[in-house]
Amino acid sequence: KAATGTDTDGDNVLDRNDLYPNDAQRAFNVFSPAENIFGSLAFEDMWPDKGDYDMNDVVVDYNFKAITNVANEVVELQGQFKVRALGASFQNGFAIELPVASDKIASVTYDKARYGSLPMLANGTEAGQEKAVLVLFNNSHDLFGKPGMINTQNNQEKISPVSLSFSVKFTTPISLIELGYAPFNAFIFANERSTEVHLPGMPPTSKANLNIL
């Protein structure tokens, strides 16, 4: 028996099942790791040297929401982040590479531009990249308004995390398989843009200095 009910936007998803009943391009949400749950990323900025290997130079929590259409294709990707701790004297940046070309991105909206003087394309992705790179910040010290350690020493005053966010709209909907899995290719760059530190097994971007390997 066919389901009956109202389908206001005509996308073949009944309003009672449609999270966006007035938008035919949107129907569902897919969260990573889960709705209202954040994962954590921790980086050591001395790579390829081991440094002190305390993995607290940049600590960022993340949550992604992929908004999909009735065909389960992603039309928009939203990211929320909380920078919890900085245990470094370096001026570190933080960015995310998506596994799609920059020209597949219609626009990136950041809650606040924090990429400094880095060259960016009109759509909000970093210039000179083979794949789409989103720069959340280029200088970790600027986030908290002061240099030095943040929330990494017991004798320090605890400071509230800094919240960041972005919203990516795609030129055409892409499959969840093509978009891949959160946290995608998240990385930091230490002092210089070309000195990238990625998660294990993840590749450098077009701007990485491969001579330091």
mmCIF file with all atom_site columns, C-alpha atoms in Angstrom:
data_model
loop_
_atom_site.group_PDB
_atom_site.id
_atom_site.type_symbol
_atom_site.label_atom_id
_atom_site.label_alt_id
_atom_site.label_comp_id
_atom_site.label_asym_id
_atom_site.label_entity_id
_atom_site.label_seq_id
_atom_site.pdbx_PDB_ins_code
_atom_site.Cartn_x
_atom_site.Cartn_y
_atom_site.Cartn_z
_atom_site.occupancy
_atom_site.B_iso_or_equiv
_atom_site.pdbx_formal_charge
_atom_site.auth_seq_id
_atom_site.auth_comp_id
_atom_site.auth_asym_id
_atom_site.auth_atom_id
_atom_site.pdbx_PDB_model_num
ATOM 1   C CA . LYS A 1 1   ? 0.000  0.000  0.000  1.00 0.00 ? 1   LYS A CA 1
ATOM 2   C CA . ALA A 1 2   ? 1.415  3.374  -1.000 1.00 0.00 ? 2   ALA A CA 1
ATOM 3   C CA . ALA A 1 3   ? 2.170  5.791  1.801  1.00 0.00 ? 3   ALA A CA 1
ATOM 4   C CA . THR A 1 4   ? -0.180 8.730  1.982  1.00 0.00 ? 4   THR A CA 1
ATOM 5   C CA . GLY A 1 5   ? 0.363  12.179 3.366  1.00 0.00 ? 5   GLY A CA 1
ATOM 6   C CA . THR A 1 6   ? 1.493  15.670 2.455  1.00 0.00 ? 6   THR A CA 1
ATOM 7   C CA . ASP A 1 7   ? 4.588  16.321 0.349  1.00 0.00 ? 7   ASP A CA 1
ATOM 8   C CA . THR A 1 8   ? 4.753  20.105 0.285  1.00 0.00 ? 8   THR A CA 1
ATOM 9   C CA . ASP A 1 9   ? 7.941  20.456 -1.781 1.00 0.00 ? 9   ASP A CA 1
ATOM 10  C CA . GLY A 1 10  ? 7.168  17.594 -4.180 1.00 0.00 ? 10  GLY A CA 1
ATOM 11  C CA . ASP A 1 11  ? 10.440 15.718 -3.661 1.00 0.00 ? 11  ASP A CA 1
ATOM 12  C CA . ASN A 1 12  ? 8.719  12.371 -3.020 1.00 0.00 ? 12  ASN A CA 1
ATOM 13  C CA . VAL A 1 13  ? 9.499  12.496 0.704  1.00 0.00 ? 13  VAL A CA 1
ATOM 14  C CA . LEU A 1 14  ? 6.433  12.984 2.870  1.00 0.00 ? 14  LEU A CA 1
ATOM 15  C CA . ASP A 1 15  ? 6.569  15.995 5.139  1.00 0.00 ? 15  ASP A CA 1
ATOM 16  C CA . ARG A 1 16  ? 6.560  13.812 8.244  1.00 0.00 ? 16  ARG A CA 1
ATOM 17  C CA . ASN A 1 17  ? 9.841  12.227 7.091  1.00 0.00 ? 17  ASN A CA 1
ATOM 18  C CA . ASP A 1 18  ? 11.341 15.313 5.435  1.00 0.00 ? 18  ASP A CA 1
ATOM 19  C CA . LEU A 1 19  ? 13.593 17.511 7.596  1.00 0.00 ? 19  LEU A CA 1
ATOM 20  C CA . TYR A 1 20  ? 13.238 20.236 4.954  1.00 0.00 ? 20  TYR A CA 1
ATOM 21  C CA . PRO A 1 21  ? 9.584  19.936 3.848  1.00 0.00 ? 21  PRO A CA 1
ATOM 22  C CA . ASN A 1 22  ? 9.636  23.261 1.999  1.00 0.00 ? 22  ASN A CA 1
ATOM 23  C CA . ASP A 1 23  ? 12.892 22.662 0.095  1.00 0.00 ? 23  ASP A CA 1
ATOM 24  C CA . ALA A 1 24  ? 12.896 20.119 -2.730 1.00 0.00 ? 24  ALA A CA 1
ATOM 25  C CA . GLN A 1 25  ? 16.731 20.110 -2.805 1.00 0.00 ? 25  GLN A CA 1
ATOM 26  C CA . ARG A 1 26  ? 17.070 19.002 0.825  1.00 0.00 ? 26  ARG A CA 1
ATOM 27  C CA . ALA A 1 27  ? 15.542 16.115 2.748  1.00 0.00 ? 27  ALA A CA 1
ATOM 28  C CA . PHE A 1 28  ? 17.835 14.524 5.350  1.00 0.00 ? 28  PHE A CA 1
ATOM 29  C CA . ASN A 1 29  ? 20.818 15.136 7.657  1.00 0.00 ? 29  ASN A CA 1
ATOM 30  C CA . VAL A 1 30  ? 23.804 12.842 8.080  1.00 0.00 ? 30  VAL A CA 1
ATOM 31  C CA . PHE A 1 31  ? 25.999 13.622 11.102 1.00 0.00 ? 31  PHE A CA 1
ATOM 32  C CA . SER A 1 32  ? 29.592 12.644 11.842 1.00 0.00 ? 32  SER A CA 1
ATOM 33  C CA . PRO A 1 33  ? 30.363 11.328 14.411 1.00 0.00 ? 33  PRO A CA 1
ATOM 34  C CA . ALA A 1 34  ? 26.693 11.778 15.488 1.00 0.00 ? 34  ALA A CA 1
ATOM 35  C CA . GLU A 1 35  ? 24.193 14.530 16.169 1.00 0.00 ? 35  GLU A CA 1
ATOM 36  C CA . ASN A 1 36  ? 25.433 16.795 18.995 1.00 0.00 ? 36  ASN A CA 1
ATOM 37  C CA . ILE A 1 37  ? 28.493 14.551 19.436 1.00 0.00 ? 37  ILE A CA 1
ATOM 38  C CA . PHE A 1 38  ? 32.000 15.812 18.693 1.00 0.00 ? 38  PHE A CA 1
ATOM 39  C CA . GLY A 1 39  ? 35.108 13.865 17.758 1.00 0.00 ? 39  GLY A CA 1
ATOM 40  C CA . SER A 1 40  ? 38.584 15.120 18.646 1.00 0.00 ? 40  SER A CA 1
ATOM 41  C CA . LEU A 1 41  ? 41.758 15.741 16.643 1.00 0.00 ? 41  LEU A CA 1
ATOM 42  C CA . ALA A 1 42  ? 45.175 16.193 18.234 1.00 0.00 ? 42  ALA A CA 1
ATOM 43  C CA . PHE A 1 43  ? 48.361 17.227 16.429 1.00 0.00 ? 43  PHE A CA 1
ATOM 44  C CA . GLU A 1 44  ? 52.110 17.338 17.141 1.00 0.00 ? 44  GLU A CA 1
ATOM 45  C CA . ASP A 1 45  ? 53.622 20.261 15.223 1.00 0.00 ? 45  ASP A CA 1
ATOM 46  C CA . MET A 1 46  ? 57.276 19.138 15.245 1.00 0.00 ? 46  MET A CA 1
ATOM 47  C CA . TRP A 1 47  ? 56.718 16.512 12.545 1.00 0.00 ? 47  TRP A CA 1
ATOM 48  C CA . PRO A 1 48  ? 58.686 14.961 10.835 1.00 0.00 ? 48  PRO A CA 1
ATOM 49  C CA . ASP A 1 49  ? 60.660 15.130 14.084 1.00 0.00 ? 49  ASP A CA 1
ATOM 50  C CA . LYS A 1 50  ? 58.973 13.412 16.984 1.00 0.00 ? 50  LYS A CA 1
ATOM 51  C CA . GLY A 1 51  ? 59.232 16.471 19.214 1.00 0.00 ? 51  GLY A CA 1
ATOM 52  C CA . ASP A 1 52  ? 57.853 15.828 22.689 1.00 0.00 ? 52  ASP A CA 1
ATOM 53  C CA . TYR A 1 53  ? 55.061 13.746 21.127 1.00 0.00 ? 53  TYR A CA 1
ATOM 54  C CA . ASP A 1 54  ? 52.503 15.010 23.629 1.00 0.00 ? 54  ASP A CA 1
ATOM 55  C CA . MET A 1 55  ? 49.936 15.539 20.843 1.00 0.00 ? 55  MET A CA 1
ATOM 56  C CA . ASN A 1 56  ? 48.559 18.744 22.355 1.00 0.00 ? 56  ASN A CA 1
ATOM 57  C CA . ASP A 1 57  ? 49.959 21.427 20.054 1.00 0.00 ? 57  ASP A CA 1
ATOM 58  C CA . VAL A 1 58  ? 46.561 21.856 18.389 1.00 0.00 ? 58  VAL A CA 1
ATOM 59  C CA . VAL A 1 59  ? 43.484 20.083 19.805 1.00 0.00 ? 59  VAL A CA 1
ATOM 60  C CA . VAL A 1 60  ? 40.236 20.556 17.879 1.00 0.00 ? 60  VAL A CA 1
ATOM 61  C CA . ASP A 1 61  ? 36.804 18.968 18.337 1.00 0.00 ? 61  ASP A CA 1
ATOM 62  C CA . TYR A 1 62  ? 34.692 18.507 15.202 1.00 0.00 ? 62  TYR A CA 1
ATOM 63  C CA . ASN A 1 63  ? 31.147 17.730 14.102 1.00 0.00 ? 63  ASN A CA 1
ATOM 64  C CA . PHE A 1 64  ? 29.968 17.560 10.483 1.00 0.00 ? 64  PHE A CA 1
ATOM 65  C CA . LYS A 1 65  ? 26.441 17.681 9.103  1.00 0.00 ? 65  LYS A CA 1
ATOM 66  C CA . ALA A 1 66  ? 25.880 16.608 5.502  1.00 0.00 ? 66  ALA A CA 1
ATOM 67  C CA . ILE A 1 67  ? 22.533 17.784 4.138  1.00 0.00 ? 67  ILE A CA 1
ATOM 68  C CA . THR A 1 68  ? 21.299 15.370 1.477  1.00 0.00 ? 68  THR A CA 1
ATOM 69  C CA . ASN A 1 69  ? 18.543 15.280 -1.111 1.00 0.00 ? 69  ASN A CA 1
ATOM 70  C CA . VAL A 1 70  ? 16.057 12.487 -1.792 1.00 0.00 ? 70  VAL A CA 1
ATOM 71  C CA . ALA A 1 71  ? 18.739 10.613 -3.797 1.00 0.00 ? 71  ALA A CA 1
ATOM 72  C CA . ASN A 1 72  ? 21.034 10.681 -0.722 1.00 0.00 ? 72  ASN A CA 1
ATOM 73  C CA . GLU A 1 73  ? 23.401 13.079 -2.457 1.00 0.00 ? 73  GLU A CA 1
ATOM 74  C CA . VAL A 1 74  ? 25.074 15.870 -0.483 1.00 0.00 ? 74  VAL A CA 1
ATOM 75  C CA . VAL A 1 75  ? 24.033 19.402 -1.385 1.00 0.00 ? 75  VAL A CA 1
ATOM 76  C CA . GLU A 1 76  ? 25.623 21.132 1.619  1.00 0.00 ? 76  GLU A CA 1
ATOM 77  C CA . LEU A 1 77  ? 28.255 20.258 4.213  1.00 0.00 ? 77  LEU A CA 1
ATOM 78  C CA . GLN A 1 78  ? 28.346 22.091 7.541  1.00 0.00 ? 78  GLN A CA 1
ATOM 79  C CA . GLY A 1 79  ? 31.218 21.849 9.994  1.00 0.00 ? 79  GLY A CA 1
ATOM 80  C CA . GLN A 1 80  ? 31.385 22.927 13.625 1.00 0.00 ? 80  GLN A CA 1
ATOM 81  C CA . PHE A 1 81  ? 34.669 23.055 15.520 1.00 0.00 ? 81  PHE A CA 1
ATOM 82  C CA . LYS A 1 82  ? 35.912 23.816 19.011 1.00 0.00 ? 82  LYS A CA 1
ATOM 83  C CA . VAL A 1 83  ? 39.580 24.677 19.459 1.00 0.00 ? 83  VAL A CA 1
ATOM 84  C CA . ARG A 1 84  ? 40.167 23.314 22.947 1.00 0.00 ? 84  ARG A CA 1
ATOM 85  C CA . ALA A 1 85  ? 43.899 23.516 23.550 1.00 0.00 ? 85  ALA A CA 1
ATOM 86  C CA . LEU A 1 86  ? 47.163 24.877 22.150 1.00 0.00 ? 86  LEU A CA 1
ATOM 87  C CA . GLY A 1 87  ? 50.411 23.495 23.527 1.00 0.00 ? 87  GLY A CA 1
ATOM 88  C CA . ALA A 1 88  ? 52.795 25.161 21.112 1.00 0.00 ? 88  ALA A CA 1
ATOM 89  C CA . SER A 1 89  ? 54.921 28.228 20.591 1.00 0.00 ? 89  SER A CA 1
ATOM 90  C CA . PHE A 1 90  ? 54.476 27.823 16.829 1.00 0.00 ? 90  PHE A CA 1
ATOM 91  C CA . GLN A 1 91  ? 51.886 29.862 14.969 1.00 0.00 ? 91  GLN A CA 1
ATOM 92  C CA . ASN A 1 92  ? 49.888 26.925 13.648 1.00 0.00 ? 92  ASN A CA 1
ATOM 93  C CA . GLY A 1 93  ? 47.079 26.938 11.118 1.00 0.00 ? 93  GLY A CA 1
ATOM 94  C CA . PHE A 1 94  ? 44.285 24.413 10.686 1.00 0.00 ? 94  PHE A CA 1
ATOM 95  C CA . ALA A 1 95  ? 42.576 23.370 7.455  1.00 0.00 ? 95  ALA A CA 1
ATOM 96  C CA . ILE A 1 96  ? 40.558 20.579 5.866  1.00 0.00 ? 96  ILE A CA 1
ATOM 97  C CA . GLU A 1 97  ? 40.960 19.174 2.378  1.00 0.00 ? 97  GLU A CA 1
ATOM 98  C CA . LEU A 1 98  ? 37.854 17.665 0.800  1.00 0.00 ? 98  LEU A CA 1
ATOM 99  C CA . PRO A 1 99  ? 38.280 14.898 -1.820 1.00 0.00 ? 99  PRO A CA 1
ATOM 100 C CA . VAL A 1 100 ? 36.726 16.995 -4.600 1.00 0.00 ? 100 VAL A CA 1
ATOM 101 C CA . ALA A 1 101 ? 38.104 19.617 -6.970 1.00 0.00 ? 101 ALA A CA 1
ATOM 102 C CA . SER A 1 102 ? 37.717 23.268 -5.985 1.00 0.00 ? 102 SER A CA 1
ATOM 103 C CA . ASP A 1 103 ? 35.421 23.925 -8.936 1.00 0.00 ? 103 ASP A CA 1
ATOM 104 C CA . LYS A 1 104 ? 32.851 21.552 -7.425 1.00 0.00 ? 104 LYS A CA 1
ATOM 105 C CA . ILE A 1 105 ? 32.407 24.048 -4.578 1.00 0.00 ? 105 ILE A CA 1
ATOM 106 C CA . ALA A 1 106 ? 29.862 26.787 -5.208 1.00 0.00 ? 106 ALA A CA 1
ATOM 107 C CA . SER A 1 107 ? 30.655 28.673 -2.008 1.00 0.00 ? 107 SER A CA 1
ATOM 108 C CA . VAL A 1 108 ? 32.182 28.369 1.442  1.00 0.00 ? 108 VAL A CA 1
ATOM 109 C CA . THR A 1 109 ? 30.764 30.537 4.211  1.00 0.00 ? 109 THR A CA 1
ATOM 110 C CA . TYR A 1 110 ? 32.919 30.888 7.327  1.00 0.00 ? 110 TYR A CA 1
ATOM 111 C CA . ASP A 1 111 ? 31.573 32.258 10.600 1.00 0.00 ? 111 ASP A CA 1
ATOM 112 C CA . LYS A 1 112 ? 34.591 34.590 10.496 1.00 0.00 ? 112 LYS A CA 1
ATOM 113 C CA . ALA A 1 113 ? 37.467 34.847 8.029  1.00 0.00 ? 113 ALA A CA 1
ATOM 114 C CA . ARG A 1 114 ? 40.617 33.736 9.839  1.00 0.00 ? 114 ARG A CA 1
ATOM 115 C CA . TYR A 1 115 ? 42.874 32.808 6.925  1.00 0.00 ? 115 TYR A CA 1
ATOM 116 C CA . GLY A 1 116 ? 44.916 36.015 7.118  1.00 0.00 ? 116 GLY A CA 1
ATOM 117 C CA . SER A 1 117 ? 46.873 36.790 3.946  1.00 0.00 ? 117 SER A CA 1
ATOM 118 C CA . LEU A 1 118 ? 46.578 33.309 2.430  1.00 0.00 ? 118 LEU A CA 1
ATOM 119 C CA . PRO A 1 119 ? 45.324 33.549 -1.168 1.00 0.00 ? 119 PRO A CA 1
ATOM 120 C CA . MET A 1 120 ? 41.738 32.354 -1.511 1.00 0.00 ? 120 MET A CA 1
ATOM 121 C CA . LEU A 1 121 ? 39.477 31.783 -4.488 1.00 0.00 ? 121 LEU A CA 1
ATOM 122 C CA . ALA A 1 122 ? 36.188 33.622 -4.866 1.00 0.00 ? 122 ALA A CA 1
ATOM 123 C CA . ASN A 1 123 ? 34.284 30.511 -3.736 1.00 0.00 ? 123 ASN A CA 1
ATOM 124 C CA . GLY A 1 124 ? 36.098 30.492 -0.371 1.00 0.00 ? 124 GLY A CA 1
ATOM 125 C CA . THR A 1 125 ? 38.568 27.659 -1.005 1.00 0.00 ? 125 THR A CA 1
ATOM 126 C CA . GLU A 1 126 ? 42.331 28.080 -0.896 1.00 0.00 ? 126 GLU A CA 1
ATOM 127 C CA . ALA A 1 127 ? 43.950 29.133 -4.177 1.00 0.00 ? 127 ALA A CA 1
ATOM 128 C CA . GLY A 1 128 ? 46.529 26.936 -5.900 1.00 0.00 ? 128 GLY A CA 1
ATOM 129 C CA . GLN A 1 129 ? 45.107 23.627 -4.729 1.00 0.00 ? 129 GLN A CA 1
ATOM 130 C CA . GLU A 1 130 ? 44.193 20.582 -6.818 1.00 0.00 ? 130 GLU A CA 1
ATOM 131 C CA . LYS A 1 131 ? 41.455 19.700 -4.341 1.00 0.00 ? 131 LYS A CA 1
ATOM 132 C CA . ALA A 1 132 ? 39.207 21.954 -2.275 1.00 0.00 ? 132 ALA A CA 1
ATOM 133 C CA . VAL A 1 133 ? 40.960 23.161 0.900  1.00 0.00 ? 133 VAL A CA 1
ATOM 134 C CA . LEU A 1 134 ? 39.055 25.056 3.595  1.00 0.00 ? 134 LEU A CA 1
ATOM 135 C CA . VAL A 1 135 ? 41.228 27.145 5.936  1.00 0.00 ? 135 VAL A CA 1
ATOM 136 C CA . LEU A 1 136 ? 39.687 27.541 9.390  1.00 0.00 ? 136 LEU A CA 1
ATOM 137 C CA . PHE A 1 137 ? 42.560 29.634 10.721 1.00 0.00 ? 137 PHE A CA 1
ATOM 138 C CA . ASN A 1 138 ? 46.141 30.468 9.780  1.00 0.00 ? 138 ASN A CA 1
ATOM 139 C CA . ASN A 1 139 ? 47.473 31.532 13.206 1.00 0.00 ? 139 ASN A CA 1
ATOM 140 C CA . SER A 1 140 ? 46.394 29.691 16.338 1.00 0.00 ? 140 SER A CA 1
ATOM 141 C CA . HIS A 1 141 ? 47.641 32.487 18.607 1.00 0.00 ? 141 HIS A CA 1
ATOM 142 C CA . ASP A 1 142 ? 45.148 34.923 17.097 1.00 0.00 ? 142 ASP A CA 1
ATOM 143 C CA . LEU A 1 143 ? 42.207 32.743 18.143 1.00 0.00 ? 143 LEU A CA 1
ATOM 144 C CA . PHE A 1 144 ? 42.648 33.366 21.853 1.00 0.00 ? 144 PHE A CA 1
ATOM 145 C CA . GLY A 1 145 ? 44.165 36.827 21.521 1.00 0.00 ? 145 GLY A CA 1
ATOM 146 C CA . LYS A 1 146 ? 47.444 35.845 23.114 1.00 0.00 ? 146 LYS A CA 1
ATOM 147 C CA . PRO A 1 147 ? 50.484 33.637 22.449 1.00 0.00 ? 147 PRO A CA 1
ATOM 148 C CA . GLY A 1 148 ? 51.593 30.700 24.542 1.00 0.00 ? 148 GLY A CA 1
ATOM 149 C CA . MET A 1 149 ? 49.964 27.630 25.977 1.00 0.00 ? 149 MET A CA 1
ATOM 150 C CA . ILE A 1 150 ? 46.195 27.307 26.251 1.00 0.00 ? 150 ILE A CA 1
ATOM 151 C CA . ASN A 1 151 ? 44.575 24.629 28.466 1.00 0.00 ? 151 ASN A CA 1
ATOM 152 C CA . THR A 1 152 ? 47.650 22.379 28.510 1.00 0.00 ? 152 THR A CA 1
ATOM 153 C CA . GLN A 1 153 ? 49.144 23.056 31.956 1.00 0.00 ? 153 GLN A CA 1
ATOM 154 C CA . ASN A 1 154 ? 47.624 22.317 35.347 1.00 0.00 ? 154 ASN A CA 1
ATOM 155 C CA . ASN A 1 155 ? 48.625 25.669 36.825 1.00 0.00 ? 155 ASN A CA 1
ATOM 156 C CA . GLN A 1 156 ? 46.866 27.611 34.062 1.00 0.00 ? 156 GLN A CA 1
ATOM 157 C CA . GLU A 1 157 ? 43.485 29.249 34.203 1.00 0.00 ? 157 GLU A CA 1
ATOM 158 C CA . LYS A 1 158 ? 41.064 27.228 32.099 1.00 0.00 ? 158 LYS A CA 1
ATOM 159 C CA . ILE A 1 159 ? 39.983 29.127 28.993 1.00 0.00 ? 159 ILE A CA 1
ATOM 160 C CA . SER A 1 160 ? 36.774 28.412 27.092 1.00 0.00 ? 160 SER A CA 1
ATOM 161 C CA . PRO A 1 161 ? 37.244 26.797 23.666 1.00 0.00 ? 161 PRO A CA 1
ATOM 162 C CA . VAL A 1 162 ? 36.964 28.948 20.551 1.00 0.00 ? 162 VAL A CA 1
ATOM 163 C CA . SER A 1 163 ? 34.085 27.906 18.301 1.00 0.00 ? 163 SER A CA 1
ATOM 164 C CA . LEU A 1 164 ? 34.460 27.928 14.509 1.00 0.00 ? 164 LEU A CA 1
ATOM 165 C CA . SER A 1 165 ? 32.138 26.886 11.707 1.00 0.00 ? 165 SER A CA 1
ATOM 166 C CA . PHE A 1 166 ? 31.748 26.720 7.959  1.00 0.00 ? 166 PHE A CA 1
ATOM 167 C CA . SER A 1 167 ? 29.092 25.833 5.411  1.00 0.00 ? 167 SER A CA 1
ATOM 168 C CA . VAL A 1 168 ? 29.988 24.398 1.996  1.00 0.00 ? 168 VAL A CA 1
ATOM 169 C CA . LYS A 1 169 ? 27.517 24.438 -0.882 1.00 0.00 ? 169 LYS A CA 1
ATOM 170 C CA . PHE A 1 170 ? 28.320 22.262 -3.890 1.00 0.00 ? 170 PHE A CA 1
ATOM 171 C CA . THR A 1 171 ? 27.788 23.235 -7.521 1.00 0.00 ? 171 THR A CA 1
ATOM 172 C CA . THR A 1 172 ? 25.939 19.947 -8.072 1.00 0.00 ? 172 THR A CA 1
ATOM 173 C CA . PRO A 1 173 ? 24.978 17.324 -5.476 1.00 0.00 ? 173 PRO A CA 1
ATOM 174 C CA . ILE A 1 174 ? 27.674 14.701 -4.838 1.00 0.00 ? 174 ILE A CA 1
ATOM 175 C CA . SER A 1 175 ? 27.361 11.197 -3.467 1.00 0.00 ? 175 SER A CA 1
ATOM 176 C CA . LEU A 1 176 ? 28.281 10.364 0.091  1.00 0.00 ? 176 LEU A CA 1
ATOM 177 C CA . ILE A 1 177 ? 30.822 7.901  -1.282 1.00 0.00 ? 177 ILE A CA 1
ATOM 178 C CA . GLU A 1 178 ? 32.546 10.609 -3.336 1.00 0.00 ? 178 GLU A CA 1
ATOM 179 C CA . LEU A 1 179 ? 32.598 12.987 -0.375 1.00 0.00 ? 179 LEU A CA 1
ATOM 180 C CA . GLY A 1 180 ? 34.168 10.358 1.869  1.00 0.00 ? 180 GLY A CA 1
ATOM 181 C CA . TYR A 1 181 ? 34.334 10.196 5.622  1.00 0.00 ? 181 TYR A CA 1
ATOM 182 C CA . ALA A 1 182 ? 34.773 12.796 8.351  1.00 0.00 ? 182 ALA A CA 1
ATOM 183 C CA . PRO A 1 183 ? 37.087 14.325 9.431  1.00 0.00 ? 183 PRO A CA 1
ATOM 184 C CA . PHE A 1 184 ? 38.208 14.147 5.778  1.00 0.00 ? 184 PHE A CA 1
ATOM 185 C CA . ASN A 1 185 ? 41.834 15.296 5.326  1.00 0.00 ? 185 ASN A CA 1
ATOM 186 C CA . ALA A 1 186 ? 42.189 17.569 8.346  1.00 0.00 ? 186 ALA A CA 1
ATOM 187 C CA . PHE A 1 187 ? 45.685 18.952 8.967  1.00 0.00 ? 187 PHE A CA 1
ATOM 188 C CA . ILE A 1 188 ? 47.704 21.714 10.578 1.00 0.00 ? 188 ILE A CA 1
ATOM 189 C CA . PHE A 1 189 ? 50.486 23.787 9.074  1.00 0.00 ? 189 PHE A CA 1
ATOM 190 C CA . ALA A 1 190 ? 53.283 24.836 11.404 1.00 0.00 ? 190 ALA A CA 1
ATOM 191 C CA . ASN A 1 191 ? 54.646 28.400 11.149 1.00 0.00 ? 191 ASN A CA 1
ATOM 192 C CA . GLU A 1 192 ? 54.889 28.158 7.356  1.00 0.00 ? 192 GLU A CA 1
ATOM 193 C CA . ARG A 1 193 ? 52.008 27.250 5.043  1.00 0.00 ? 193 ARG A CA 1
ATOM 194 C CA . SER A 1 194 ? 54.109 24.603 3.306  1.00 0.00 ? 194 SER A CA 1
ATOM 195 C CA . THR A 1 195 ? 54.900 22.677 6.514  1.00 0.00 ? 195 THR A CA 1
ATOM 196 C CA . GLU A 1 196 ? 51.865 20.415 6.771  1.00 0.00 ? 196 GLU A CA 1
ATOM 197 C CA . VAL A 1 197 ? 51.121 17.826 9.462  1.00 0.00 ? 197 VAL A CA 1
ATOM 198 C CA . HIS A 1 198 ? 48.371 15.371 8.509  1.00 0.00 ? 198 HIS A CA 1
ATOM 199 C CA . LEU A 1 199 ? 46.590 12.536 10.241 1.00 0.00 ? 199 LEU A CA 1
ATOM 200 C CA . PRO A 1 200 ? 48.184 9.081  9.773  1.00 0.00 ? 200 PRO A CA 1
ATOM 201 C CA . GLY A 1 201 ? 47.835 7.762  6.237  1.00 0.00 ? 201 GLY A CA 1
ATOM 202 C CA . MET A 1 202 ? 46.476 11.008 4.776  1.00 0.00 ? 202 MET A CA 1
ATOM 203 C CA . PRO A 1 203 ? 48.240 12.714 1.834  1.00 0.00 ? 203 PRO A CA 1
ATOM 204 C CA . PRO A 1 204 ? 49.745 16.214 1.649  1.00 0.00 ? 204 PRO A CA 1
ATOM 205 C CA . THR A 1 205 ? 48.006 18.944 -0.313 1.00 0.00 ? 205 THR A CA 1
ATOM 206 C CA . SER A 1 206 ? 49.375 20.667 -3.406 1.00 0.00 ? 206 SER A CA 1
ATOM 207 C CA . LYS A 1 207 ? 51.022 23.317 -1.217 1.00 0.00 ? 207 LYS A CA 1
ATOM 208 C CA . ALA A 1 208 ? 53.015 20.987 1.034  1.00 0.00 ? 208 ALA A CA 1
ATOM 209 C CA . ASN A 1 209 ? 56.809 21.060 1.005  1.00 0.00 ? 209 ASN A CA 1
ATOM 210 C CA . LEU A 1 210 ? 57.722 17.453 0.239  1.00 0.00 ? 210 LEU A CA 1
ATOM 211 C CA . ASN A 1 211 ? 61.440 18.082 0.767  1.00 0.00 ? 211 ASN A CA 1
ATOM 212 C CA . ILE A 1 212 ? 61.035 17.897 4.546  1.00 0.00 ? 212 ILE A CA 1
ATOM 213 C CA . LEU A 1 213 ? 60.045 14.225 4.419  1.00 0.00 ? 213 LEU A CA 1
#
